[in-house]
Coordinates of C-alpha atoms in Angstrom, one line a residue:
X1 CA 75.3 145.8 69.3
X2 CA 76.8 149.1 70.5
X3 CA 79.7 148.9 73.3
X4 CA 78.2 151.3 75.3
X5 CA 74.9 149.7 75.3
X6 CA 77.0 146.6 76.6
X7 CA 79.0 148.5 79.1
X8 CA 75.6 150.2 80.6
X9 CA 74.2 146.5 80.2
X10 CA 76.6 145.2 82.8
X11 CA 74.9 146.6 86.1
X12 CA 71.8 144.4 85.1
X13 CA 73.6 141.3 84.6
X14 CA 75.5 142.3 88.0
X15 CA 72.0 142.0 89.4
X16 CA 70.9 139.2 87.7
X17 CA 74.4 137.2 89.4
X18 CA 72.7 138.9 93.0
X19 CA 69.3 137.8 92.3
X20 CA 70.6 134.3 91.5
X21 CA 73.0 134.3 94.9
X22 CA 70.5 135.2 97.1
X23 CA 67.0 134.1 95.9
X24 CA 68.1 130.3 94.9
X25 CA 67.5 129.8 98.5
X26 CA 64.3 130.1 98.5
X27 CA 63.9 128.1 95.8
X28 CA 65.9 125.0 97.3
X29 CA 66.9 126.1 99.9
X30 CA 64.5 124.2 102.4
X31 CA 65.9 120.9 100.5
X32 CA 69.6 121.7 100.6
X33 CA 69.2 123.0 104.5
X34 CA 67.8 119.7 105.4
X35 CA 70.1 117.8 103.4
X36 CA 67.4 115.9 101.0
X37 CA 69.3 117.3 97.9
X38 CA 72.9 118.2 97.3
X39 CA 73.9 121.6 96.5
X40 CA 75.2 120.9 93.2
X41 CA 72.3 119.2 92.2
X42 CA 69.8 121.7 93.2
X43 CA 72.1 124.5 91.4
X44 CA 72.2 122.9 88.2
X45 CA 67.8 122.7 88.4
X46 CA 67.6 125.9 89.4
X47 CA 69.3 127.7 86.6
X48 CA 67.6 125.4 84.2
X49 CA 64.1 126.7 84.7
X50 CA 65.3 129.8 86.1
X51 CA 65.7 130.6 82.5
X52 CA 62.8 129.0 81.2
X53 CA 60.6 131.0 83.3
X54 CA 62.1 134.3 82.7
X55 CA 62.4 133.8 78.5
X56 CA 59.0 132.2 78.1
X57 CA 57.0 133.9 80.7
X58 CA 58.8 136.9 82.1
X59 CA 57.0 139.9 80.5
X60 CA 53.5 140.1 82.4
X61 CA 55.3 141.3 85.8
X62 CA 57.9 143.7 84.0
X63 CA 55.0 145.5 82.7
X64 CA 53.8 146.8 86.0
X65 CA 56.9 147.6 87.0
X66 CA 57.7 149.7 84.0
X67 CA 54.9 151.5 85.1
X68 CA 56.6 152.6 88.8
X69 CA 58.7 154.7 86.8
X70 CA 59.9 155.4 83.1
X71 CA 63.7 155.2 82.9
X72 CA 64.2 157.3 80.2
X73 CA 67.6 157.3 79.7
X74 CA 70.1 154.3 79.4
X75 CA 72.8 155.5 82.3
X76 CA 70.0 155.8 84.6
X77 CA 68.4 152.3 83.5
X78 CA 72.6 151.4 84.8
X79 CA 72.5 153.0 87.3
X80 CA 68.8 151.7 89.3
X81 CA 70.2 148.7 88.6
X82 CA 73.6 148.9 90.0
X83 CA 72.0 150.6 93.0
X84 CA 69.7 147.6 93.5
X85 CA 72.5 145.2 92.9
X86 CA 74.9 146.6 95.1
X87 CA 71.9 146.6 98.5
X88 CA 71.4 142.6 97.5
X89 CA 74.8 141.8 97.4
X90 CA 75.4 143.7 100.6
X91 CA 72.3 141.6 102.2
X92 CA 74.1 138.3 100.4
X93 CA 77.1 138.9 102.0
X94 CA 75.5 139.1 105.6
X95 CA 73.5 136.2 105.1
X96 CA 70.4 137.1 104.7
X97 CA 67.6 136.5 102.3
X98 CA 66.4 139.9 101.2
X99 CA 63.6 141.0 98.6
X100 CA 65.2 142.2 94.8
X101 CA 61.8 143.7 94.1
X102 CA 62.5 146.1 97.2
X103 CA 65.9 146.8 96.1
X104 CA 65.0 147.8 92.1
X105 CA 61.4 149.6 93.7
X106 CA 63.8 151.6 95.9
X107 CA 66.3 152.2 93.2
X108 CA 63.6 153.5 90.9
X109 CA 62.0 155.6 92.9
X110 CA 65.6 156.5 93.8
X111 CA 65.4 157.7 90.2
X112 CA 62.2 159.5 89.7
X113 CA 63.3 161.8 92.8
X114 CA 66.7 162.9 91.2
X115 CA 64.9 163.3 87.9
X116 CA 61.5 165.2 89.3
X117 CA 59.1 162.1 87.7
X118 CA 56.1 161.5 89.5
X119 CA 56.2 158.2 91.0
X120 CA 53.3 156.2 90.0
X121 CA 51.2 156.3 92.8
X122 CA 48.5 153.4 91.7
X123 CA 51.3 151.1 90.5
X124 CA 53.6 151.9 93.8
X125 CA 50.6 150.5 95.9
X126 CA 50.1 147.8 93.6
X127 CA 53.5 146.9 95.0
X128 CA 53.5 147.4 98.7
X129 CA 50.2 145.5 98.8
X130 CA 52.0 142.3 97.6
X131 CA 55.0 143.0 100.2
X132 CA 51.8 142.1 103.0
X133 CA 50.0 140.0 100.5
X134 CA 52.4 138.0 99.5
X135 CA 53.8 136.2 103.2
X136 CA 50.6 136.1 104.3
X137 CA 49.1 134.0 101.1
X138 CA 52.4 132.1 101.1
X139 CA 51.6 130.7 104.9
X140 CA 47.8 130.0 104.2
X141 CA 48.9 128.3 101.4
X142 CA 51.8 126.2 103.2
X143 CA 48.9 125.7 106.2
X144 CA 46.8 124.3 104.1
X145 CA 48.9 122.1 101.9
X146 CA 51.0 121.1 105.3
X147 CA 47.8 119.8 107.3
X148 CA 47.0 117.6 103.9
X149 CA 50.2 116.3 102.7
X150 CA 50.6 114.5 106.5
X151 CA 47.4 113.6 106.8
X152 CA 48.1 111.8 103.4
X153 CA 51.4 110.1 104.6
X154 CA 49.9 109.0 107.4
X155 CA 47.3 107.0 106.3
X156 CA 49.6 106.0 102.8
X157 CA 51.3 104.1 105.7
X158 CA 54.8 104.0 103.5
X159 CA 57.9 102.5 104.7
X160 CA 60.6 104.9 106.1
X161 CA 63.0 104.6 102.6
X162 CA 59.6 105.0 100.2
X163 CA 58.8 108.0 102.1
X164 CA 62.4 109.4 101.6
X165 CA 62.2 108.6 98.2
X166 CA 59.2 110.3 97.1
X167 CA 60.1 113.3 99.2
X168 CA 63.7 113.9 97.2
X169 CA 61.5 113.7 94.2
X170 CA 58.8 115.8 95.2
X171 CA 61.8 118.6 96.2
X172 CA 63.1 118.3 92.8
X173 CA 60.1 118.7 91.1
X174 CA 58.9 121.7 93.5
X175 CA 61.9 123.0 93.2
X176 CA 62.3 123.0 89.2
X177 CA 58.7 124.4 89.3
X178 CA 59.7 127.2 92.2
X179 CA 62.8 128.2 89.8
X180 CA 60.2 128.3 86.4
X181 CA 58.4 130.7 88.9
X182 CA 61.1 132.6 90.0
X183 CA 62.4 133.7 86.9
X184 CA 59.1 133.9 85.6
X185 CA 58.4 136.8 88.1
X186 CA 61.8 138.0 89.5
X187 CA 63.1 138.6 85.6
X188 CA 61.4 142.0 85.9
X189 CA 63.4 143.1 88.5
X190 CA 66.5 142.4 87.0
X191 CA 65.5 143.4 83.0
X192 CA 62.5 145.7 83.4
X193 CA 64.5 148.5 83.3
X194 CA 66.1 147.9 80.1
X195 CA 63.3 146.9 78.3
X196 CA 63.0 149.8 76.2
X197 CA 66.1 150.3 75.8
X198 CA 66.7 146.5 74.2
X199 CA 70.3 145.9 72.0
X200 CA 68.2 143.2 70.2
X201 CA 65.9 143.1 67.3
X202 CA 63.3 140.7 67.4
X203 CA 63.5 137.2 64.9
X204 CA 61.5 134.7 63.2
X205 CA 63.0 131.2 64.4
X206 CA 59.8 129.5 62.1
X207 CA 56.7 130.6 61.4
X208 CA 54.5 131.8 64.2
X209 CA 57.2 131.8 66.4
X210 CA 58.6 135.1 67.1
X211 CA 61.6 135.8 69.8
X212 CA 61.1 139.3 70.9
X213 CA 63.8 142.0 71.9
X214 CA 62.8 141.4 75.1
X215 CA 62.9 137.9 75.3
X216 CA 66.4 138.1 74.2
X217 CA 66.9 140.4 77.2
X218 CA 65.4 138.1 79.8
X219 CA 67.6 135.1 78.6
X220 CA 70.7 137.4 79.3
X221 CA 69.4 138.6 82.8
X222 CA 68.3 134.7 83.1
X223 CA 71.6 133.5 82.4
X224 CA 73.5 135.8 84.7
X225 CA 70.7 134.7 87.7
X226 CA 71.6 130.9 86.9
X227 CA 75.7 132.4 87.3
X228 CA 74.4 133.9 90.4
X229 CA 72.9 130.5 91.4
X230 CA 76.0 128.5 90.8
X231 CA 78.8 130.5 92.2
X232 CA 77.4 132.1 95.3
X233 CA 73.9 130.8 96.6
X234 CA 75.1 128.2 99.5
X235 CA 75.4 130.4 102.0
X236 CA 72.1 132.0 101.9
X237 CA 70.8 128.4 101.2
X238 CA 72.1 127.7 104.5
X239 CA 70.5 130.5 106.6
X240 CA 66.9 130.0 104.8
X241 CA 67.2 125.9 104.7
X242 CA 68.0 125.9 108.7
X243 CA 69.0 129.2 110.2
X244 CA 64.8 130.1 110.2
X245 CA 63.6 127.1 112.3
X246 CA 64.1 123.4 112.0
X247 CA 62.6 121.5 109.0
X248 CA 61.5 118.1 108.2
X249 CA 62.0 117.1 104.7
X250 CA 57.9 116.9 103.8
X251 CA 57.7 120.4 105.8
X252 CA 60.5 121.5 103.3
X253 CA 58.6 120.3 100.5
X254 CA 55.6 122.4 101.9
X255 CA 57.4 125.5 101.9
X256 CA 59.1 125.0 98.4
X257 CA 55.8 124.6 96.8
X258 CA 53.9 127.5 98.6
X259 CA 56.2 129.8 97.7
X260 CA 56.1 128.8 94.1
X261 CA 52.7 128.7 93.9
X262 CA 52.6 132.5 94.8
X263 CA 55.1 133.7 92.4
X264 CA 53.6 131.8 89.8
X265 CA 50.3 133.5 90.5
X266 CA 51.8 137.0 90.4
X267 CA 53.5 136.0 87.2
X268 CA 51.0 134.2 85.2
X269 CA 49.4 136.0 82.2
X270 CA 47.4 132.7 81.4
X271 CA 45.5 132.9 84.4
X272 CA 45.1 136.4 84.5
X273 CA 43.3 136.2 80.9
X274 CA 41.6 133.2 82.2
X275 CA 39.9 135.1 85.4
X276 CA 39.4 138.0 83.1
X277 CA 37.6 136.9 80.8
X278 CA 35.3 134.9 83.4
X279 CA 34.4 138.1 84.4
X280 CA 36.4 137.2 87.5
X281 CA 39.0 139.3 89.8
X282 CA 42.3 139.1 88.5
X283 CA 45.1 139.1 90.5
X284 CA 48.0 141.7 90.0
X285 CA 51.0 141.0 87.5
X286 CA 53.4 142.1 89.7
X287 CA 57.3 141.2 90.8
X288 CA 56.7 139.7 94.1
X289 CA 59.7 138.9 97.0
X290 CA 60.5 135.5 96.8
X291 CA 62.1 135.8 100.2
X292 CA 58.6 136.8 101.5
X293 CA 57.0 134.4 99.9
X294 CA 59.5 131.7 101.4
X295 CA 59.5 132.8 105.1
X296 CA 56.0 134.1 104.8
X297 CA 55.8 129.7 103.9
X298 CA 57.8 128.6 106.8
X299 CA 56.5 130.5 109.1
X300 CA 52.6 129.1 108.1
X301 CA 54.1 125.6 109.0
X302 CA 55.6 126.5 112.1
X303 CA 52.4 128.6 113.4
X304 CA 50.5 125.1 112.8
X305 CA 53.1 123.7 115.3
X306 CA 52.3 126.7 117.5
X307 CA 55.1 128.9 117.0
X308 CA 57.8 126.2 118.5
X309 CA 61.6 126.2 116.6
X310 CA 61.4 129.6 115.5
X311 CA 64.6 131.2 115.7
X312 CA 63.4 135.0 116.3
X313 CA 66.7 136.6 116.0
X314 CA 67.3 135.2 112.2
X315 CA 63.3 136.3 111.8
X316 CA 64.1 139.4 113.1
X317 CA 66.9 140.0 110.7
X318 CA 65.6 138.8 107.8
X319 CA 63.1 141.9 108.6
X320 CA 65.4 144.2 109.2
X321 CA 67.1 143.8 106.1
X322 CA 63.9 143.5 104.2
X323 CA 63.3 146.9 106.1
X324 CA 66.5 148.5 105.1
X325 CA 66.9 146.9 101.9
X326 CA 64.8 149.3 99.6
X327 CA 66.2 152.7 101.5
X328 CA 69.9 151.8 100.7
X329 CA 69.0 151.0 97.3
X330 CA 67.4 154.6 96.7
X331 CA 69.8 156.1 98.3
X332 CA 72.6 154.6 96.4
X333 CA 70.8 155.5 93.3
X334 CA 70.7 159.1 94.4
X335 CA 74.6 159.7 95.2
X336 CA 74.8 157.4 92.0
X337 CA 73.0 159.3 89.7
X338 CA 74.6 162.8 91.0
X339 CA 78.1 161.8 90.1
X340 CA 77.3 160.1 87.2
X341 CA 75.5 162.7 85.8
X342 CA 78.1 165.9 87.3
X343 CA 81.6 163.9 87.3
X344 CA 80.9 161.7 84.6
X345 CA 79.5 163.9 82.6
X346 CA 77.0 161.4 81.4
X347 CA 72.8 161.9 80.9
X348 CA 71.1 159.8 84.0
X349 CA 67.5 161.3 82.3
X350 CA 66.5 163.0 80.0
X351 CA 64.5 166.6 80.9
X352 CA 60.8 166.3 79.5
X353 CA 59.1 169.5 79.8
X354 CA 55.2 169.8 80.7
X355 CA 53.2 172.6 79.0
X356 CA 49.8 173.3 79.3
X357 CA 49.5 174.9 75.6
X358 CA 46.0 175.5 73.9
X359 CA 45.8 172.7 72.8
X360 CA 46.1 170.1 75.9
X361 CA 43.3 172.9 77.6
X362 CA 41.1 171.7 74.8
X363 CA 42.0 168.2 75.2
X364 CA 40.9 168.6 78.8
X365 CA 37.6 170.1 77.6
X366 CA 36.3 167.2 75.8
X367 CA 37.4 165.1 78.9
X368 CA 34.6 167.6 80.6
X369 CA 37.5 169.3 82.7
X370 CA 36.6 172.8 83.4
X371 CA 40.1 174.5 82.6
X372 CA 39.4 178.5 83.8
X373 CA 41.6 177.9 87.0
X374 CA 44.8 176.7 84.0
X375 CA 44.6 180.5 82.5
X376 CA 47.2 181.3 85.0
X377 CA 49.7 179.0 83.5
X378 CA 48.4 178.5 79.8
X379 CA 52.0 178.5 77.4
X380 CA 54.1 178.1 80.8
X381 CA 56.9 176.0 80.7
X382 CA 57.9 173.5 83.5
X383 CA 61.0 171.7 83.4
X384 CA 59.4 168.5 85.2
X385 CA 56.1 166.7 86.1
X386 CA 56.5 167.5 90.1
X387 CA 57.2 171.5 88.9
X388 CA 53.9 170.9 87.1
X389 CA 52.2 169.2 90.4
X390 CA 53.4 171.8 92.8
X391 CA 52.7 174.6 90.7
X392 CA 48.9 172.8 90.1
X393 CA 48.9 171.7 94.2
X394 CA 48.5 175.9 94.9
X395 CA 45.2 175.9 93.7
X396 CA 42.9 174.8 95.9
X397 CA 39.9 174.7 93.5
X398 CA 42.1 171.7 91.3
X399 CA 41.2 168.3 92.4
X400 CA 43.7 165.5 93.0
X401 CA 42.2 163.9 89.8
X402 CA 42.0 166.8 87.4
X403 CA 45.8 167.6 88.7
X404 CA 46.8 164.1 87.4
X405 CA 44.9 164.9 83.8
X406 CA 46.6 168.0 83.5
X407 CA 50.1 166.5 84.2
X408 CA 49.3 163.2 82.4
X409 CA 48.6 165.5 78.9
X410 CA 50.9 168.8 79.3
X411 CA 54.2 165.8 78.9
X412 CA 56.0 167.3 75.9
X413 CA 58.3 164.7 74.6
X414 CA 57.5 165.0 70.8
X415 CA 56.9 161.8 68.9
X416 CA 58.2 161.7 65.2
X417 CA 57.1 159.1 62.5
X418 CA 60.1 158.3 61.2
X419 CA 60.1 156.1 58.0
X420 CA 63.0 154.1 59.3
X421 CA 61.5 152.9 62.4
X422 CA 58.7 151.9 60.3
X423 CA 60.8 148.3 59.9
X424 CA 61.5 147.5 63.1
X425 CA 57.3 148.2 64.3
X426 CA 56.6 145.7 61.6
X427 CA 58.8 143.1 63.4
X428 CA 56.9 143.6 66.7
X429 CA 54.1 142.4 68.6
X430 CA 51.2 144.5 66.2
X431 CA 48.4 142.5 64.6
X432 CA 47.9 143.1 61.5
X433 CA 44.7 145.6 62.3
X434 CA 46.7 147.9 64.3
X435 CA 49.8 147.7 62.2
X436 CA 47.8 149.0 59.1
X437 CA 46.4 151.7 61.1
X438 CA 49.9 153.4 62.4
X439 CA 51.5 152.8 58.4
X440 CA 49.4 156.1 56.9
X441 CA 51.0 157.9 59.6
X442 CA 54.2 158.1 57.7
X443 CA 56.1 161.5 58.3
X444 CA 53.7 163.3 60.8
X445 CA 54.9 164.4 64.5
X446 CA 52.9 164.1 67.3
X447 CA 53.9 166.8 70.1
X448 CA 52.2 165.1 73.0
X449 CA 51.5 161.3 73.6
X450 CA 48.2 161.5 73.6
X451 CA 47.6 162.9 70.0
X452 CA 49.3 159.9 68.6
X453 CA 47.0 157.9 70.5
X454 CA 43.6 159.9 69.2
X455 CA 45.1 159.6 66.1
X456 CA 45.2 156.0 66.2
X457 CA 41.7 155.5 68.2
X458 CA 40.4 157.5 65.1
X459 CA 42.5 155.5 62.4
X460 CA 40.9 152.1 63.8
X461 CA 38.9 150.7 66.3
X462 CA 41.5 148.3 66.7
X463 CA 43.0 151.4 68.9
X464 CA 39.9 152.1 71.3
X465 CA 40.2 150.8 74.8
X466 CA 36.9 148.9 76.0
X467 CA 35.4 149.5 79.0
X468 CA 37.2 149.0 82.2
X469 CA 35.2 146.0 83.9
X470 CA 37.6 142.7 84.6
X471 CA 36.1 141.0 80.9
X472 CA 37.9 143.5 78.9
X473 CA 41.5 143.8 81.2
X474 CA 43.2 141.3 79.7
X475 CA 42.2 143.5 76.2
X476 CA 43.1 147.1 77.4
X477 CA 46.4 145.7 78.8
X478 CA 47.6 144.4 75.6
X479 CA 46.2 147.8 74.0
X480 CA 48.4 149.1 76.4
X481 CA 51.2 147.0 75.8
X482 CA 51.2 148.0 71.5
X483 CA 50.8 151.2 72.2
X484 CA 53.6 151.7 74.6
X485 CA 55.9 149.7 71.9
X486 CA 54.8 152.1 69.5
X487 CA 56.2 154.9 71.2
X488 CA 59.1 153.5 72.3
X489 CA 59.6 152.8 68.2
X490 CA 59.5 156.1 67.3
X491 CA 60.4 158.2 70.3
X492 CA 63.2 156.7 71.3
X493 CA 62.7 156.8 75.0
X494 CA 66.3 156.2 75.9
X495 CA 69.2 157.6 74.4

């Protein structure tokens, strides 16, 4: 493993040890705030399942995150994530329990406006969808399970002690299931960014049982979160356990659970192949804000007691700085990336050019796109995607979704088929159909993206996506999936 890869590594663990100080509280921090479980003890669970969840379940929400916007170059991958590390910690210090998904969103984007990347529009709403979904399904959930759980004590008729008992219990087990969850989801946020740029090579530990590169990655990330747990979550703890309202133990269990059961639903690739292939709606694989999904819990519990206890000014707060939280973060990024990249001399991306050449305007024309208004700017180089966009947004005769055809195949970043890389795509995720379909492709070079992917469509049906209806999601996603580790294989998307 190179030095440098290590050193640019750093900012990510850095994040990791933020995520870990401030999000443990919403994990057990109900329990520790009402004194049901002891600080140590809660730590120690945490960062046990913290890093189950994030090696054995982390990759469905890194995916869509990936997608927000394509870090193509390893100081910038440092540098998002310092940004977003740096706006946690500043939220840690205060107190208060802030969102990492907001912080490594806002660094991103941070990134794709220094660069001139698009920002993925479909995947950015994705996002701010589950920033209102999330709280709001985290407090029907904790409604729900609150009004049963008493209604079960009560007639269980248990002594006092029993009761105390079964409620530490149920705090540890919600809260080893909460940390399975949070890693499980959150591990994108500290990781996603490196993903293709990964310092590990995949290994067989027995047959059938492969440990990706990126697994290796999220058990780093997911050790430095357990760090972050252990050495400076209490305080948080604190202000999430007490500082939002007042909390009876089976209340705190309530909450605990609710906002598990939410990550784990925007984490879980299990169910999503489950609904999918129902024919069902499938709910988003996305990094959601734990600290949403916690207060979002709390505050369904206290709106069933009609809004008494609640301490507005911590509320308000904890708003503020989920308010601020992704600004500073892009921000941060910005300066960041323009001192890096003009003091330090080093590459925060790497320029991709767009050109609309002969042959992307036939490409268009079996797509059906009628291409006269591109004669204009046939052969014309443009040093980024929103050069391209602006330059396409003066003609008033291109729609919005030809516009995002053109830009999506005039992305010149060349793709070789080296016969070294040929050894590492064998030790990847590929079955064995889709393997033997990119081998006779030995030698060739594919100017644009999307000729490598014709090529392979035309190689093997192994390659064609399916149509989009929810039965074949789970199927184009994992097409999706190959094919993006294909590319990263031989293009070398960071540097």
């Amino acid at each position: 493993m190179e030095a440098g890869i290590l050193i640019f590594l750093s900012s990510g663990l850095f994040l990791g040890w933020a995520l870990g100080a401030n999000d443990a509280a919403n994990v057990f921090g109900t329990a520790v705030g009402t004194r049901m479980i002891r600080f140590t003890t809660a730590a120690i669970i945490c960062s046990v399942f913290v890093v189950l969840g994030a090696v054995l379940s982390g990759a469905g929400a890194a995916h869509t995150l990936g997608k927000l916007g394509a870090i193509n170059a390893l100081p910038g991958s440092f540098m998002a994530a310092l940004a977003a590390a740096i706006a946690v910690y500043m939220m840690t210090k205060a107190g208060l329990p802030v969102s990492t998904t907001q912080s490594i969103v806002g660094a991103i984007i941070g990134w794709n406006f220094f660069s001139g990347t698009l920002t993925d529009q479909a995947s950015l709403i994705k996002i701010l969808s589950t920033w209102i979904i999330c709280p709001v399904l985290a407090a029907g959930i904790s409604m729900v399970l609150y009004k049963v759980t008493t209604a079960v004590v009560r007639r269980a008729k248990l002594h006092i002690l029993r009761t105390d008992a079964y409620t530490r219990a149920g705090l540890i087990f919600a809260g080893a299931f909460g940390a399975y969850s949070l890693g499980a989801n959150n591990i994108a946020n500290v990781m996603g960014v490196f993903v293709p740029a990964s310092p590990f090579t995949a290994f067989t530990i027995a047959e059938g049982f492969t440990v990706s590169s990126a697994q290796q990655l999220f058990l780093v990330g997911a050790i430095a979160i357990a760090v972050g747990v252990m050495t400076y979550s209490k305080r948080v703890m604190m202000t999430v356990g007490g500082g939002l309202m007042p909390l009876s133990p089976i209340a705190a269990w309530v909450a605990v659970v609710a906002h598990s059961l939410v990550l784990f639903l925007f984490a879980s690739q299990g169910l999503e192949h489950f609904l999918a292939s129902h024919g069902l709606p499938t709910i988003p694989l996305v990094p959601v804000s734990s600290s949403q999904a916690v207060v979002g819990a709390v505050l369904g519990i206290a709106l069933l007691r009609g809004g008494r206890g609640i301490r507005w000014r911590t509320l308000t707060g904890i708003g503020m700085g989920w308010a601020v939280t992704p600004l500073i973060s892009g921000a941060i990024c910005y300066i960041g990336l323009f001192f890096l990249q003009n003091v330090f001399d080093q590459t925060s991306y790497r320029p991709v050019p767009y050109v609309v050449s002969e042959q992307v305007i036939e490409r268009l024309q079996r797509d059906g796109v009628d291409t006269s208004p591109l004669a204009g700017i046939k052969d014309e180089i443009y040093e980024n995607a929103v050069a391209l966009s602006r330059q396409l947004d003066t003609d008033k005769s291109i729609s919005s979704d030809v516009s995002k055809k053109v830009i999506t195949y005039a992305r010149q970043d060349e793709i070789v088929m080296t016969e070294e890389n040929y050894t590492a795509l064998s030790e990847g995720p590929l079955d064995k159909e889709r393997l033997a379909a990119v081998m006779p492709l030995r030698g060739r070079t594919f100017p644009y993206e999307w000729m490598l992917r014709d090529a392979l469509s035309e190689a093997s049906p192994a390659w064609r996506e399916r149509p989009s209806i929810p039965k074949y999601r789970s199927y184009n996603k994992k097409l999706a999936s190959d094919f993006a580790f294909v590319v990263r294989t031989f293009r070398g998307a960071i540097h």
